[in-house]
Short mmCIF file of C-alpha atoms in Angstrom, two decimals:
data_model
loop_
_atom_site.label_atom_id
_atom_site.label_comp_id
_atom_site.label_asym_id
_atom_site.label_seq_id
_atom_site.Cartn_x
_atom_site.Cartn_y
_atom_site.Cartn_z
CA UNK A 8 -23.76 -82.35 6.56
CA UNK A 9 -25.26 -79.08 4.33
CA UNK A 10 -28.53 -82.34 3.83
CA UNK A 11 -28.66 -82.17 7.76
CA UNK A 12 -28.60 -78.89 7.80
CA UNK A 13 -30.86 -77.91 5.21
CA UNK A 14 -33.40 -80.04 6.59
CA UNK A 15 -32.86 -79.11 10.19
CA UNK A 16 -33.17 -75.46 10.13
CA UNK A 17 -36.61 -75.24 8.64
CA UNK A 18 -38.14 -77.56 11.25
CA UNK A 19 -36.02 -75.58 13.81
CA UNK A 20 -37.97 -72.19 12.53
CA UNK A 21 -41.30 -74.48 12.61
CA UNK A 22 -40.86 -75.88 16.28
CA UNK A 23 -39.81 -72.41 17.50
CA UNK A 24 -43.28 -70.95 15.78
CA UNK A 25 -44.97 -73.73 17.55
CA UNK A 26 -43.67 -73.08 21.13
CA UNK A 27 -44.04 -69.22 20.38
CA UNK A 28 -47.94 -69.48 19.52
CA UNK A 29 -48.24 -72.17 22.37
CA UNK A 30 -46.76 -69.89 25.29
CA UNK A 31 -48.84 -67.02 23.75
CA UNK A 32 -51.76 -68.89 24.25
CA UNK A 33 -50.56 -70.13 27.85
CA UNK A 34 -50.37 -66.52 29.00
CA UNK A 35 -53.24 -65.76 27.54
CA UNK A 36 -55.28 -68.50 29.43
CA UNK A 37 -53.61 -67.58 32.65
CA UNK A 38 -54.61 -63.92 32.46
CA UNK A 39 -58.08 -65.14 31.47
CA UNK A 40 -58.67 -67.58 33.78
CA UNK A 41 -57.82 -65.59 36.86
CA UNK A 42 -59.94 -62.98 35.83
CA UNK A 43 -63.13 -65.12 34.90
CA UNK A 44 -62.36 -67.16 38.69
CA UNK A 45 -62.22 -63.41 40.78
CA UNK A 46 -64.65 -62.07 38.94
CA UNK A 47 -67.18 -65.16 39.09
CA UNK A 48 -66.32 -65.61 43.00
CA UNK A 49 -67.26 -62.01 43.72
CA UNK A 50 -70.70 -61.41 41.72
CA UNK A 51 -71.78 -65.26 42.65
CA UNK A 52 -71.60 -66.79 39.08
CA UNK A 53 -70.73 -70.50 39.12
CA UNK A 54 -70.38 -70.56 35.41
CA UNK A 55 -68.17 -67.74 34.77
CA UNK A 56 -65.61 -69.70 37.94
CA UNK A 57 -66.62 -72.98 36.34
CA UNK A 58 -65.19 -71.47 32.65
CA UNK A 59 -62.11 -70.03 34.53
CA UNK A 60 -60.94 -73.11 35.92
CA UNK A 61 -61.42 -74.80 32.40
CA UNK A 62 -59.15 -71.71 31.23
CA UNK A 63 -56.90 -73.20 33.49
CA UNK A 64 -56.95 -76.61 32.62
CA UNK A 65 -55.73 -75.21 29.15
CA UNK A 66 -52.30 -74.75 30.32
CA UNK A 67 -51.53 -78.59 31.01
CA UNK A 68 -52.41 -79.17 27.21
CA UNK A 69 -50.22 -76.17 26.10
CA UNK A 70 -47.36 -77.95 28.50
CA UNK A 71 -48.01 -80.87 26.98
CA UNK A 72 -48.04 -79.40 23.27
CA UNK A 73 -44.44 -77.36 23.87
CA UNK A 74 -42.96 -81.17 24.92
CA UNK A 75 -44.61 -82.61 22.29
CA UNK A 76 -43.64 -80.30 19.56
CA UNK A 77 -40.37 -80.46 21.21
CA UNK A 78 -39.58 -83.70 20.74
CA UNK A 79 -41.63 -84.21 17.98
CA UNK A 80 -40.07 -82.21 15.09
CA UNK A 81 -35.87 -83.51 16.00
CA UNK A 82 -34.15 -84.69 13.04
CA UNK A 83 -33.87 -88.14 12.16
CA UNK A 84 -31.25 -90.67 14.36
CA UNK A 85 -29.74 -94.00 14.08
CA UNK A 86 -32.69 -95.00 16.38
CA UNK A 87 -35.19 -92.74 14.52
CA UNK A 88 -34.31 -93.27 10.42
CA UNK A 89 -38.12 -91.75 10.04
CA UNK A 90 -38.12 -88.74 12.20
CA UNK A 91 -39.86 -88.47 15.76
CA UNK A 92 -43.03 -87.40 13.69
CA UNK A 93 -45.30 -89.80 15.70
CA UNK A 94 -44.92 -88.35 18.97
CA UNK A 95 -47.02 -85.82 17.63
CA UNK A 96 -49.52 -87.82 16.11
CA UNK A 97 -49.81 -89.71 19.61
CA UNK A 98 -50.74 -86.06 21.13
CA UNK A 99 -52.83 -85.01 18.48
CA UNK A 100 -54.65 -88.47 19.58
CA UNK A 101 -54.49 -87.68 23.46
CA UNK A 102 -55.69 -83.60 22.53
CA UNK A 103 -58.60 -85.13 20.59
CA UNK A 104 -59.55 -87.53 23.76
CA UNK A 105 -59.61 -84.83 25.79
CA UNK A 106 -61.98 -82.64 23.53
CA UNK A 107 -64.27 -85.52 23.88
CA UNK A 108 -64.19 -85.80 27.20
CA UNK A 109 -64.58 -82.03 27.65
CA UNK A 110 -67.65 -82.10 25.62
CA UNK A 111 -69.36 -84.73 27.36
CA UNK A 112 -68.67 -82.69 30.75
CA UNK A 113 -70.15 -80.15 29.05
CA UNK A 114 -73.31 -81.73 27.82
CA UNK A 115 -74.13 -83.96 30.73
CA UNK A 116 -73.58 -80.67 33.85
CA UNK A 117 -76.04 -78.89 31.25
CA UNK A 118 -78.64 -81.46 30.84
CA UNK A 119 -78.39 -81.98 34.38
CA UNK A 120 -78.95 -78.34 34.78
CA UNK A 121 -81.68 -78.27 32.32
CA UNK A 122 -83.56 -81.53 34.27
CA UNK A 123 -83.16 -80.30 37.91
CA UNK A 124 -84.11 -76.34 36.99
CA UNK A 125 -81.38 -74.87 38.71
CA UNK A 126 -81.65 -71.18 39.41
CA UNK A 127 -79.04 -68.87 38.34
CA UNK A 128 -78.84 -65.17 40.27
CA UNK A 129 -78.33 -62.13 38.15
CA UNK A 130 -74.81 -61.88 37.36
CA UNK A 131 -74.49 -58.09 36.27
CA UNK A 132 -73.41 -56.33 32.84
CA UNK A 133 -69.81 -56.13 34.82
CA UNK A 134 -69.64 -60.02 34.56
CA UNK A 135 -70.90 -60.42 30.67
CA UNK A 136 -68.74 -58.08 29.27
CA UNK A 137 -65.58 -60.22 30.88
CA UNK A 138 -67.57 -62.88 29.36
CA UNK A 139 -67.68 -61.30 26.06
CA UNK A 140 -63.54 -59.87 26.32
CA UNK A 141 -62.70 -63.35 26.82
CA UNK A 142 -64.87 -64.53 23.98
CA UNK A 143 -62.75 -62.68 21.81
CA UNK A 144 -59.20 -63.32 23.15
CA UNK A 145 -60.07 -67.14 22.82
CA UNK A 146 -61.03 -66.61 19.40
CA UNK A 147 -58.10 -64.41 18.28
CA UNK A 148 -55.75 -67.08 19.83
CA UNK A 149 -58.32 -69.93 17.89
CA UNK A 150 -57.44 -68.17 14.52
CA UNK A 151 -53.81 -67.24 15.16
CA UNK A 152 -53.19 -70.82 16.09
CA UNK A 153 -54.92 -72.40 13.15
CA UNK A 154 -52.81 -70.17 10.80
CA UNK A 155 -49.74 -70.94 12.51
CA UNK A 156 -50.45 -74.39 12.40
CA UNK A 157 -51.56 -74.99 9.11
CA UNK A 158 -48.38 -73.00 8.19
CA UNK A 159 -45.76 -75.32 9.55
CA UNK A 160 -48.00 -78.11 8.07
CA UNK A 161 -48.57 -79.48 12.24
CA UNK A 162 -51.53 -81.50 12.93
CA UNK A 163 -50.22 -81.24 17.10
CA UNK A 164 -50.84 -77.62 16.47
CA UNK A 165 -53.64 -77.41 14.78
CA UNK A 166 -55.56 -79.93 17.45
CA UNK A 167 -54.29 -77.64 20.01
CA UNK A 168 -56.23 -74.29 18.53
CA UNK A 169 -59.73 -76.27 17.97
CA UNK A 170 -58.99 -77.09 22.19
CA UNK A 171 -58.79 -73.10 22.25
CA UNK A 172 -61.94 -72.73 19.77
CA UNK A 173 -63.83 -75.20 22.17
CA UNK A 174 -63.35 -73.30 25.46
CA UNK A 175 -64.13 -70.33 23.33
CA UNK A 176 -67.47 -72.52 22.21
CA UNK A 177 -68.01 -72.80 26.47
CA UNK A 178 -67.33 -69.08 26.92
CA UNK A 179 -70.39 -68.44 24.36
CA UNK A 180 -72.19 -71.28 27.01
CA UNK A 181 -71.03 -68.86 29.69
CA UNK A 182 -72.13 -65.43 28.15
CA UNK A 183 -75.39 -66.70 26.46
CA UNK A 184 -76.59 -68.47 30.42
CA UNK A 185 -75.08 -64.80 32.07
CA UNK A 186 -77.38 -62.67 29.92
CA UNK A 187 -80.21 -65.29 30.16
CA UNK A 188 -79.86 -64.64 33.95
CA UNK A 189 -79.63 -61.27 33.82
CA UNK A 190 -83.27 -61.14 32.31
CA UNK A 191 -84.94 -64.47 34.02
CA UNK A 192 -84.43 -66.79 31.25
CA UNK A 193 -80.95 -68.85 32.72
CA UNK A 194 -82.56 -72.18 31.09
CA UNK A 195 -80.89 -71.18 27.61
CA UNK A 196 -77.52 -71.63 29.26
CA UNK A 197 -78.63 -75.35 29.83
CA UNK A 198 -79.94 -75.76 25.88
CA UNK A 199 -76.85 -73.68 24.37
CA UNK A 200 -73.84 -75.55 26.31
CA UNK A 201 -75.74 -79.11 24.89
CA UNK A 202 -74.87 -77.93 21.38
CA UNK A 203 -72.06 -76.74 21.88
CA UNK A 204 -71.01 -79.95 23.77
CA UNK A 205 -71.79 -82.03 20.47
CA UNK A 206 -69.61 -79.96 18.43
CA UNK A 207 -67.07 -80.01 20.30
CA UNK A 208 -67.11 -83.59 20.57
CA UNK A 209 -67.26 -83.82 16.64
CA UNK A 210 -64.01 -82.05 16.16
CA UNK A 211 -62.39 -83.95 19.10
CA UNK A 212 -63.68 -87.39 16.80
CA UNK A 213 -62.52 -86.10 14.06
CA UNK A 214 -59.14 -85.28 15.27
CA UNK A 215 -59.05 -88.68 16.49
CA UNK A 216 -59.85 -89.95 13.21
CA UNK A 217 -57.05 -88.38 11.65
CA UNK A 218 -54.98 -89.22 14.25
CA UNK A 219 -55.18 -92.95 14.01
CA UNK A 220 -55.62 -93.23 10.34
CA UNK A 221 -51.74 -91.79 10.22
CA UNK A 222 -50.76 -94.59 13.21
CA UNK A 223 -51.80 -97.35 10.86
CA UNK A 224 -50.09 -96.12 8.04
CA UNK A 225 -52.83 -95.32 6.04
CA UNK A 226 -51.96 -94.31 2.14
CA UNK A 227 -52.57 -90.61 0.90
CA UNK A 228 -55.83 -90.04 -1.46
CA UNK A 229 -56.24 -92.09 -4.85
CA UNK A 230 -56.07 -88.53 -6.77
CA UNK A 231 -53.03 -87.35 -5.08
CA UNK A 232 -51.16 -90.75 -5.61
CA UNK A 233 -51.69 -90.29 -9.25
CA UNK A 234 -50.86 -87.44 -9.04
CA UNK A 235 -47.56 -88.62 -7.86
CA UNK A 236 -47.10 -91.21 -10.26
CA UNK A 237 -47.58 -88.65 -12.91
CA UNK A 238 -44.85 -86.62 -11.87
CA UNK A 239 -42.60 -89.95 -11.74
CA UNK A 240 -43.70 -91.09 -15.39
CA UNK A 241 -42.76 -87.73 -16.41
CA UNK A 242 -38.82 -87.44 -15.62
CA UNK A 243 -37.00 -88.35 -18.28
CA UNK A 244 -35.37 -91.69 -18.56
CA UNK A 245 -38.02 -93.33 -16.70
CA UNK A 246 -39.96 -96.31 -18.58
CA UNK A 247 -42.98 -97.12 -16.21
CA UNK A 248 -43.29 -97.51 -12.20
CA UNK A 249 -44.80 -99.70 -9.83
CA UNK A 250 -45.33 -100.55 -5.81
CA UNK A 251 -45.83 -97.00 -5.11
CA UNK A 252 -46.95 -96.79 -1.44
CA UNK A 253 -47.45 -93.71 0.76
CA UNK A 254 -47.81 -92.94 4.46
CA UNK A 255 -47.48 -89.84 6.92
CA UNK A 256 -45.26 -89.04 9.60
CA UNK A 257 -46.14 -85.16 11.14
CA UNK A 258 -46.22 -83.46 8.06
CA UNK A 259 -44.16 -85.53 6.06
CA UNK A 260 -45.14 -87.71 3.51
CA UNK A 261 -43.07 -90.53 2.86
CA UNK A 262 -43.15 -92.43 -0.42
CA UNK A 263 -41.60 -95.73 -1.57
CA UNK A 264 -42.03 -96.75 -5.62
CA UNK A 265 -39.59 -98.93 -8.15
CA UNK A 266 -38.79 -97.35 -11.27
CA UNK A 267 -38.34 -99.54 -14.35
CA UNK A 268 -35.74 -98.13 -16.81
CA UNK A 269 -33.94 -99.05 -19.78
CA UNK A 270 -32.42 -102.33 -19.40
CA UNK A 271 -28.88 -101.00 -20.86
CA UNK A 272 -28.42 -97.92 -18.80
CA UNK A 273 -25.23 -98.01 -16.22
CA UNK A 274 -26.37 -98.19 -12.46
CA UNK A 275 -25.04 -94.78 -12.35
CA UNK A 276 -27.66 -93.08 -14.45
CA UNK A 277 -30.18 -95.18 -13.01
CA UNK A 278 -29.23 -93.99 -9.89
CA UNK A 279 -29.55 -90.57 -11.08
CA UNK A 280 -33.26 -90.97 -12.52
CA UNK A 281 -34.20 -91.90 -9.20
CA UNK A 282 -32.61 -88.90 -7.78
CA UNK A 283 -34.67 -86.80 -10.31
CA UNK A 284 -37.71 -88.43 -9.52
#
């Protein structure tokens, strides 16, 4: 029971971290994306309602990231001997989808822009400084996340503040196509959101990368499996080791290795190398 406990109560602190920066973040994107979607309806910006109701559609991925984390970070069951590690993973996978799909909406409505030479009406200095307040919330948010995140060791978490750093990425779209209206030049909206589509859609790849590379079980780094080893080789009593084999779950790593020790030794103290190692 105190091995349950001890391991429980740390990822109990972690999970409740998680939620707290998630539903920080939630509010936040409500607050913002009202404000962006009154504002943009009254001075006649379609961007600035277009980047509100992508505020909005941030709040079904910080749903989805409270369930996830949820569920994800319970102790191991009978049913469970690992941990519930890989529902996370699995969202990290679906968060990364999305960021790719985001980008690509984002890159093909400005190319399409861009080719048909839309015109975009003066938006006003009232509309680019909400632009540029919600610029910075999105990036505060970005950085507290990422901290968080990287804190509790959660990949779910961390996938969830580059989706905030990416609709920060489309508020710079927003606020760089509002001032280009505001003095004739709207086509660098166009030009700036096709960038910033491709990033985004790197760090949604590589977040799918990551993601699938821990679905299939795929070993740690050769230095930091020696690493390992060296620490094994080092307890005393132990004579050489072999079969050592790593894999992640969350942010656990999970290691399996046989030990070879002297041949004479009761099962007893070999039992207790093991527990040293």
């Amino acid at each position: 029971m105190d091995q349950r406990r001890s391991y429980a109560e740390p990822r109990r602190a972690d999970t409740r971290a998680a939620q707290r920066v998630t539903l920080i973040g939630a509010v936040l994107d409500t607050l913002l994306g009202l404000a962006k979607v009154f504002a943009g309806t009254v001075v006649g910006s379609a961007a600035l309602v277009a980047d509100g109701i992508h505020s909005f559609s941030d709040l079904v991925t910080d749903v989805f990231v409270v369930v996830a984390t949820h569920y994800g970070r319970q102790a191991p069951d009978r049913n469970h001997p690992y941990g519930h590690g890989r529902i996370e993973t699995l969202a990290t996978l679906v968060l990364g989808s999305v960021l790719i799909f985001v980008a690509g909406g984002i890159a093909w409505a400005s190319l399409s822009r861009l080719l048909d030479g839309v015109p975009i009406a003066p938006p006003g200095y009232g509309a680019i400084a909400l632009a540029a307040v919600s610029l910075a919330a999105k990036e505060w948010i970005f950085r507290y996340t990422l901290r968080v995140a990287r804190q509790i060791g959660s990949r779910l978490i961390e996938a969830n503040a580059w989706h905030s750093r990416s609709d920060a990425l489309s508020t710079v779209v927003v606020l760089i196509g509002l001032i280009g209206a505001q003095f004739g030049v709207g086509w660098l909206d166009a030009l700036a959101a096709i960038g910033v589509g491709l990033l985004v859609g790197k760090i949604g790849g590589s977040l799918l990368w990551e993601a699938t590379r821990e679905l299939i079980d795929t070993a740690l780094p050769v230095d930091e499996q020696r690493r390992l080893r060296e620490v094994a080789l080092d307890v005393p009593g132990v004579r050489d080791l072999h079969h050592l084999r790593t894999r992640t779950v969350g942010e656990q790593i999970l290691l399996d290795l046989h030990l070879v020790v002297a041949p004479r030794v009761t099962v007893s103290e070999a039992h207790e190398v093991g527990n040293q190692v």
